Tab-separated table of C-alpha atoms in Angstrom:
chain	number	residue	atom	x	y	z
A	1	MET	CA	4.922	13.065	0.675
A	2	THR	CA	2.514	14.737	3.399
A	3	LEU	CA	-0.728	13.145	3.712
A	4	ASN	CA	-4.327	15.584	3.625
A	5	ASN	CA	-3.686	15.440	7.451
A	6	GLY	CA	-0.362	16.781	7.765
A	7	VAL	CA	1.240	14.028	8.342
A	8	GLU	CA	4.580	12.854	6.661
A	9	ILE	CA	5.433	9.405	5.246
A	10	PRO	CA	8.054	8.297	3.246
A	11	GLN	CA	6.932	7.184	-0.773
A	12	ILE	CA	8.262	3.979	-0.769
A	13	GLN	CA	7.702	1.583	1.754
A	14	LEU	CA	8.643	-2.575	2.268
A	15	GLY	CA	5.806	-4.333	2.012
A	16	THR	CA	5.579	-7.212	3.995
A	17	TRP	CA	2.917	-9.869	2.340
A	18	LEU	CA	4.029	-13.447	2.328
A	19	ILE	CA	6.811	-13.220	4.691
A	20	ASN	CA	6.254	-15.222	7.457
A	21	ASN	CA	6.233	-13.893	11.187
A	22	ASP	CA	9.587	-15.285	12.216
A	23	ASP	CA	10.708	-14.145	9.392
A	24	VAL	CA	9.889	-11.054	9.436
A	25	ARG	CA	11.527	-9.770	12.302
A	26	LYS	CA	14.961	-9.999	10.472
A	27	VAL	CA	13.787	-8.283	7.243
A	28	VAL	CA	12.269	-5.894	8.776
A	29	CYS	CA	16.232	-4.936	10.389
A	30	GLN	CA	17.402	-5.574	7.938
A	31	ALA	CA	15.805	-3.558	5.653
A	32	ILE	CA	16.340	-0.555	8.374
A	33	GLY	CA	19.827	-0.981	7.675
A	34	VAL	CA	19.644	-0.450	4.352
A	35	GLY	CA	18.145	2.691	4.888
A	36	TYR	CA	14.038	1.449	4.701
A	37	ARG	CA	12.045	3.835	7.281
A	38	SER	CA	8.179	2.811	6.543
A	39	PHE	CA	6.948	-0.970	6.891
A	40	ASP	CA	3.242	-1.889	4.959
A	41	THR	CA	1.442	-4.996	6.821
A	42	ALA	CA	-2.072	-6.517	8.097
A	43	LYS	CA	-3.588	-8.207	10.452
A	44	ASP	CA	-4.628	-11.257	7.680
A	45	TYR	CA	-0.623	-11.310	6.478
A	46	GLY	CA	-0.679	-12.808	9.928
A	47	ASN	CA	3.196	-11.459	10.630
A	48	GLU	CA	2.026	-8.018	12.697
A	49	LYS	CA	3.942	-9.499	16.064
A	50	GLY	CA	7.471	-9.940	13.532
A	51	VAL	CA	6.772	-6.703	11.905
A	52	GLY	CA	7.147	-4.890	15.759
A	53	LYS	CA	9.628	-7.238	17.119
A	54	GLY	CA	12.060	-5.693	14.148
A	55	ILE	CA	10.876	-2.383	14.483
A	56	TRP	CA	11.761	-2.792	18.517
A	57	ASN	CA	15.437	-4.725	17.902
A	58	SER	CA	16.516	-1.770	15.463
A	59	ASP	CA	18.725	1.005	16.929
A	60	ILE	CA	16.239	3.448	15.382
A	61	GLU	CA	13.898	5.742	17.034
A	62	ARG	CA	10.383	4.587	16.955
A	63	SER	CA	9.112	7.912	15.732
A	64	ASP	CA	11.535	8.136	12.775
A	65	ILE	CA	9.468	4.496	11.633
A	66	PHE	CA	6.243	4.800	9.512
A	67	LEU	CA	3.840	1.857	10.573
A	68	THR	CA	1.032	0.996	8.229
A	69	THR	CA	-1.522	-2.146	8.963
A	70	LYS	CA	-5.405	-3.266	8.297
A	71	LEU	CA	-8.092	-4.194	9.666
A	72	PRO	CA	-8.909	-8.553	9.555
A	73	THR	CA	-11.353	-7.669	6.149
A	74	ALA	CA	-13.890	-9.918	8.737
A	75	VAL	CA	-14.624	-7.989	10.881
A	76	LYS	CA	-17.399	-5.183	9.514
A	77	ASP	CA	-18.768	-3.841	12.804
A	78	TYR	CA	-17.737	-1.129	15.420
A	79	GLU	CA	-16.739	-2.886	18.602
A	80	GLY	CA	-14.735	-5.647	16.408
A	81	THR	CA	-13.199	-2.667	15.333
A	82	LYS	CA	-12.515	-1.179	18.451
A	83	GLU	CA	-11.191	-4.514	19.684
A	84	ALA	CA	-8.821	-5.009	16.792
A	85	ILE	CA	-7.104	-2.041	16.558
A	86	ASP	CA	-6.103	-2.918	19.947
A	87	ASP	CA	-5.176	-6.091	19.486
A	88	ALA	CA	-2.911	-4.743	16.695
A	89	LEU	CA	-1.337	-2.424	19.322
A	90	ASP	CA	-1.134	-5.720	21.293
A	91	ARG	CA	0.776	-7.345	18.932
A	92	PHE	CA	3.362	-4.902	17.792
A	93	SER	CA	3.695	-3.909	21.217
A	94	LEU	CA	3.804	-0.187	20.323
A	95	GLU	CA	1.702	3.031	21.068
A	96	TYR	CA	0.311	3.987	18.234
A	97	ILE	CA	0.519	2.698	14.644
A	98	ASP	CA	0.659	5.376	11.748
A	99	LEU	CA	-1.826	4.902	9.295
A	100	LEU	CA	-4.705	2.271	10.056
A	101	LEU	CA	-5.957	1.053	6.575
A	102	ILE	CA	-9.771	-0.902	5.859
A	103	HIS	CA	-8.354	-3.697	3.953
A	104	SER	CA	-11.006	-3.966	1.646
A	105	PRO	CA	-14.355	-3.223	1.673
A	106	GLN	CA	-15.863	-6.829	1.528
A	107	PRO	CA	-14.571	-9.747	3.384
A	108	TRP	CA	-12.141	-11.811	1.677
A	109	ILE	CA	-14.821	-14.716	1.458
A	110	GLU	CA	-16.906	-13.034	-0.732
A	111	VAL	CA	-14.225	-11.217	-2.961
A	112	ASN	CA	-15.447	-11.352	-6.445
A	113	ARG	CA	-18.271	-13.903	-5.244
A	114	THR	CA	-21.275	-10.979	-3.830
A	115	ASP	CA	-22.340	-7.293	-5.152
A	116	ASP	CA	-22.277	-6.520	-1.530
A	117	ARG	CA	-20.200	-3.367	-0.830
A	118	HIS	CA	-20.943	-3.531	3.200
A	119	PHE	CA	-21.236	0.323	2.794
A	120	GLU	CA	-23.061	-0.029	6.745
A	121	GLY	CA	-19.793	-2.077	7.591
A	122	ASN	CA	-16.972	-0.065	6.295
A	123	LEU	CA	-18.947	3.073	8.293
A	124	GLU	CA	-18.653	1.090	11.418
A	125	ASN	CA	-14.505	0.482	10.857
A	126	TRP	CA	-14.158	4.036	10.154
A	127	ARG	CA	-16.219	5.564	12.684
A	128	ALA	CA	-13.926	2.825	15.377
A	129	MET	CA	-10.885	4.390	13.329
A	130	GLU	CA	-11.874	8.023	13.547
A	131	GLU	CA	-12.144	7.589	17.567
A	132	ALA	CA	-8.438	5.524	17.557
A	133	VAL	CA	-7.254	8.793	15.642
A	134	LYS	CA	-9.052	10.754	18.198
A	135	ALA	CA	-7.885	8.472	20.817
A	136	GLY	CA	-3.918	9.157	19.808
A	137	LYS	CA	-3.665	5.434	19.215
A	138	VAL	CA	-3.666	5.804	15.159
A	139	ARG	CA	-2.222	8.938	13.435
A	140	ALA	CA	-3.718	8.230	9.935
A	141	ILE	CA	-6.616	6.109	8.527
A	142	GLY	CA	-7.457	4.776	5.217
A	143	VAL	CA	-9.028	2.115	2.785
A	144	SER	CA	-7.611	-0.647	0.606
A	145	ASN	CA	-8.926	-2.070	-2.326
A	146	PHE	CA	-11.719	0.391	-2.352
A	147	LEU	CA	-13.657	1.589	-5.307
A	148	GLN	CA	-14.973	5.303	-6.585
A	149	GLU	CA	-18.540	3.987	-4.385
A	150	ASP	CA	-16.594	2.539	-2.055
A	151	VAL	CA	-14.678	5.554	-1.110
A	152	ALA	CA	-17.435	8.014	-1.767
A	153	ASN	CA	-19.887	6.482	1.234
A	154	ILE	CA	-16.805	6.995	3.729
A	155	VAL	CA	-16.431	10.585	2.225
A	156	ASP	CA	-19.999	11.651	2.382
A	157	ASN	CA	-20.654	10.065	5.336
A	158	GLY	CA	-17.373	10.301	7.630
A	159	THR	CA	-15.742	13.512	10.084
A	160	ILE	CA	-12.389	12.430	8.573
A	161	LYS	CA	-11.295	11.952	4.981
A	162	PRO	CA	-10.066	9.265	4.271
A	163	ALA	CA	-5.572	9.986	3.658
A	164	VAL	CA	-4.864	6.727	0.989
A	165	ASN	CA	-6.723	4.467	-1.041
A	166	GLN	CA	-3.994	1.702	-1.535
A	167	ILE	CA	-4.738	-0.004	-4.952
A	168	GLU	CA	-3.231	-2.068	-7.725
A	169	VAL	CA	-0.658	0.000	-9.612
A	170	HIS	CA	1.619	-1.301	-12.043
A	171	ILE	CA	2.586	-0.879	-16.011
A	172	ASP	CA	-0.049	-3.571	-16.978
A	173	LYS	CA	-2.855	-2.237	-14.377
A	174	VAL	CA	-3.161	1.867	-13.951
A	175	PRO	CA	-6.862	2.290	-12.795
A	176	MET	CA	-6.661	6.294	-13.899
A	177	ASP	CA	-10.258	6.950	-13.363
A	178	LEU	CA	-9.875	5.787	-9.921
A	179	MET	CA	-6.628	7.204	-9.219
A	180	ASN	CA	-7.610	10.841	-10.257
A	181	TYR	CA	-11.088	10.794	-8.439
A	182	CYS	CA	-8.970	9.860	-5.250
A	183	LYS	CA	-6.712	12.565	-6.293
A	184	SER	CA	-9.190	15.390	-6.769
A	185	LEU	CA	-10.743	14.201	-2.941
A	186	GLY	CA	-6.967	14.994	-1.814
A	187	ILE	CA	-6.527	10.964	-1.118
A	188	GLN	CA	-3.437	9.890	-1.612
A	189	ILE	CA	-2.607	6.840	-3.784
A	190	GLU	CA	-0.521	4.062	-2.698
A	191	ALA	CA	0.730	1.183	-5.005
A	192	TYR	CA	0.871	-2.201	-3.850
A	193	SER	CA	2.201	-4.858	-6.214
A	194	PRO	CA	4.247	-2.371	-8.212
A	195	LEU	CA	5.785	-4.861	-9.671
A	196	ALA	CA	2.869	-7.191	-10.762
A	197	HIS	CA	4.389	-9.593	-8.968
A	198	GLY	CA	7.220	-9.768	-10.619
A	199	ARG	CA	5.317	-11.108	-14.004
A	200	LEU	CA	6.706	-8.400	-16.141
A	201	LEU	CA	9.762	-8.216	-15.303
A	202	LYS	CA	11.433	-10.575	-18.069
A	203	ASP	CA	9.047	-8.311	-20.869
A	204	PRO	CA	10.994	-7.186	-23.809
A	205	LYS	CA	9.171	-3.795	-23.885
A	206	ILE	CA	9.783	-3.166	-20.352
A	207	ASN	CA	13.665	-4.468	-20.416
A	208	GLU	CA	13.889	-2.166	-23.679
A	209	TYR	CA	12.641	0.303	-21.963
A	210	ALA	CA	15.170	-0.758	-18.579
A	211	ASN	CA	17.925	-0.712	-20.933
A	212	LYS	CA	17.590	2.932	-22.150
A	213	TYR	CA	17.678	4.088	-18.718
A	214	ASN	CA	20.643	1.872	-17.523
A	215	VAL	CA	18.359	0.494	-14.945
A	216	SER	CA	16.933	-2.712	-13.720
A	217	PRO	CA	12.922	-3.740	-15.226
A	218	ALA	CA	12.464	-3.373	-11.152
A	219	GLN	CA	13.690	-0.190	-11.329
A	220	LEU	CA	11.820	1.089	-13.830
A	221	MET	CA	8.375	-0.300	-12.701
A	222	LEU	CA	9.252	1.679	-9.615
A	223	ALA	CA	9.751	4.855	-10.946
A	224	PHE	CA	6.802	4.739	-13.259
A	225	ASP	CA	4.504	4.475	-10.122
A	226	LEU	CA	6.663	7.114	-8.211
A	227	GLN	CA	6.052	9.201	-11.442
A	228	LEU	CA	2.434	8.834	-11.313
A	229	GLY	CA	2.650	9.953	-8.072
A	230	CYS	CA	1.717	7.058	-5.828
A	231	ILE	CA	3.784	5.486	-2.990
A	232	VAL	CA	4.789	2.150	-3.526
A	233	LEU	CA	5.283	-0.722	-2.060
A	234	PRO	CA	7.922	-3.203	-3.274
A	235	LYS	CA	8.237	-6.818	-1.348
A	236	SER	CA	11.386	-7.798	-0.901
A	237	ASP	CA	13.276	-10.263	1.951
A	238	ASN	CA	17.008	-10.581	-0.505
A	239	ILE	CA	19.245	-7.388	1.112
A	240	ALA	CA	20.361	-6.445	-2.746
A	241	GLU	CA	17.361	-6.373	-3.718
A	242	MET	CA	16.093	-4.096	-1.189
A	243	LYS	CA	18.687	-1.780	-1.735
A	244	GLU	CA	17.889	-1.612	-5.620
A	245	LYS	CA	14.372	-0.640	-4.917
A	246	LEU	CA	14.964	2.123	-2.679
A	247	HIS	CA	17.183	3.859	-4.701
A	248	ILE	CA	15.092	5.498	-7.672
A	249	ASP	CA	17.543	8.355	-8.990
A	250	PHE	CA	16.091	8.401	-12.208
A	251	ARG	CA	13.480	9.596	-14.043
A	252	ILE	CA	11.618	8.173	-16.971
A	253	ASN	CA	10.488	11.152	-19.503
A	254	ASP	CA	7.260	12.071	-20.552
A	255	GLU	CA	6.857	10.608	-23.683
A	256	ASP	CA	7.948	7.641	-22.656
A	257	MET	CA	5.875	7.458	-19.138
A	258	GLU	CA	2.910	7.835	-22.030
A	259	LYS	CA	3.589	5.108	-23.898
A	260	LEU	CA	3.952	3.063	-20.642
A	261	ILE	CA	0.665	3.369	-19.553
A	262	LYS	CA	-0.691	2.081	-22.984
A	263	LEU	CA	1.993	-0.241	-23.078
A	264	LYS	CA	0.204	-3.320	-22.101
A	265	GLU	CA	-3.171	-1.757	-23.710
A	266	ARG	CA	-1.836	-1.876	-26.736
A	267	ASP	CA	-0.307	-5.603	-26.493
A	268	GLN	CA	-3.753	-6.407	-25.675
A	269	ASN	CA	-5.507	-5.053	-28.721
A	270	VAL	CA	-2.553	-6.310	-30.815
A	271	ALA	CA	-3.559	-9.455	-29.080
A	272	VAL	CA	-7.118	-9.280	-30.464
């Protein structure tokens, strides 16, 4: 896919959340071996150094790898952001980051505990990130877990429009209003947890649709997000699962897509 600044990005990336720093180097190498060319990590995952080693230890040119990372959520100031970007480059032992995101509008410690959206702090993040783009340290910048008001704050006050908003999207969670708002601004949606943390893989209805298309439940769920136009970030440290999730070569018909969008909503209404 092509981001709003012309940078190309693979539509399927390997997520690395919860893969520890010691194991992730091998996981990245294995993933590159089966065809992945894009990886998503974050300072708060604690595995950036291992991801960097995995990229270094592969036989693939750096220019053929797309790397995404995210600022630590506790940092909401200009100088701290500049330092965090340089520290990330040091941990990766790389000259540039392909995509850098503000991980959350709020520090983790405040999520669901305060209404403070840190508008000024996020703009300080953004100012330093824009400078990093101009300095060639970062190719594209974006946000994650941002609501519409958070996105508007950046769009209205920054000089570079966010390239992506990375949010949770899967069959059980389709925030269509936010997705449509971002798309109207040319901001690409990245879908994390596209498999709903695995809790829907045994869902009878999802398995029914998977059987219809002769695919696994995981492949059905990934195809769902891909057809919504999302970049998807499945996570796996298993080679067979990596291959399965990378090769989505079927299409869900339009009628079934509409039913899947409303599937869990309907089930919840019935339960009530």
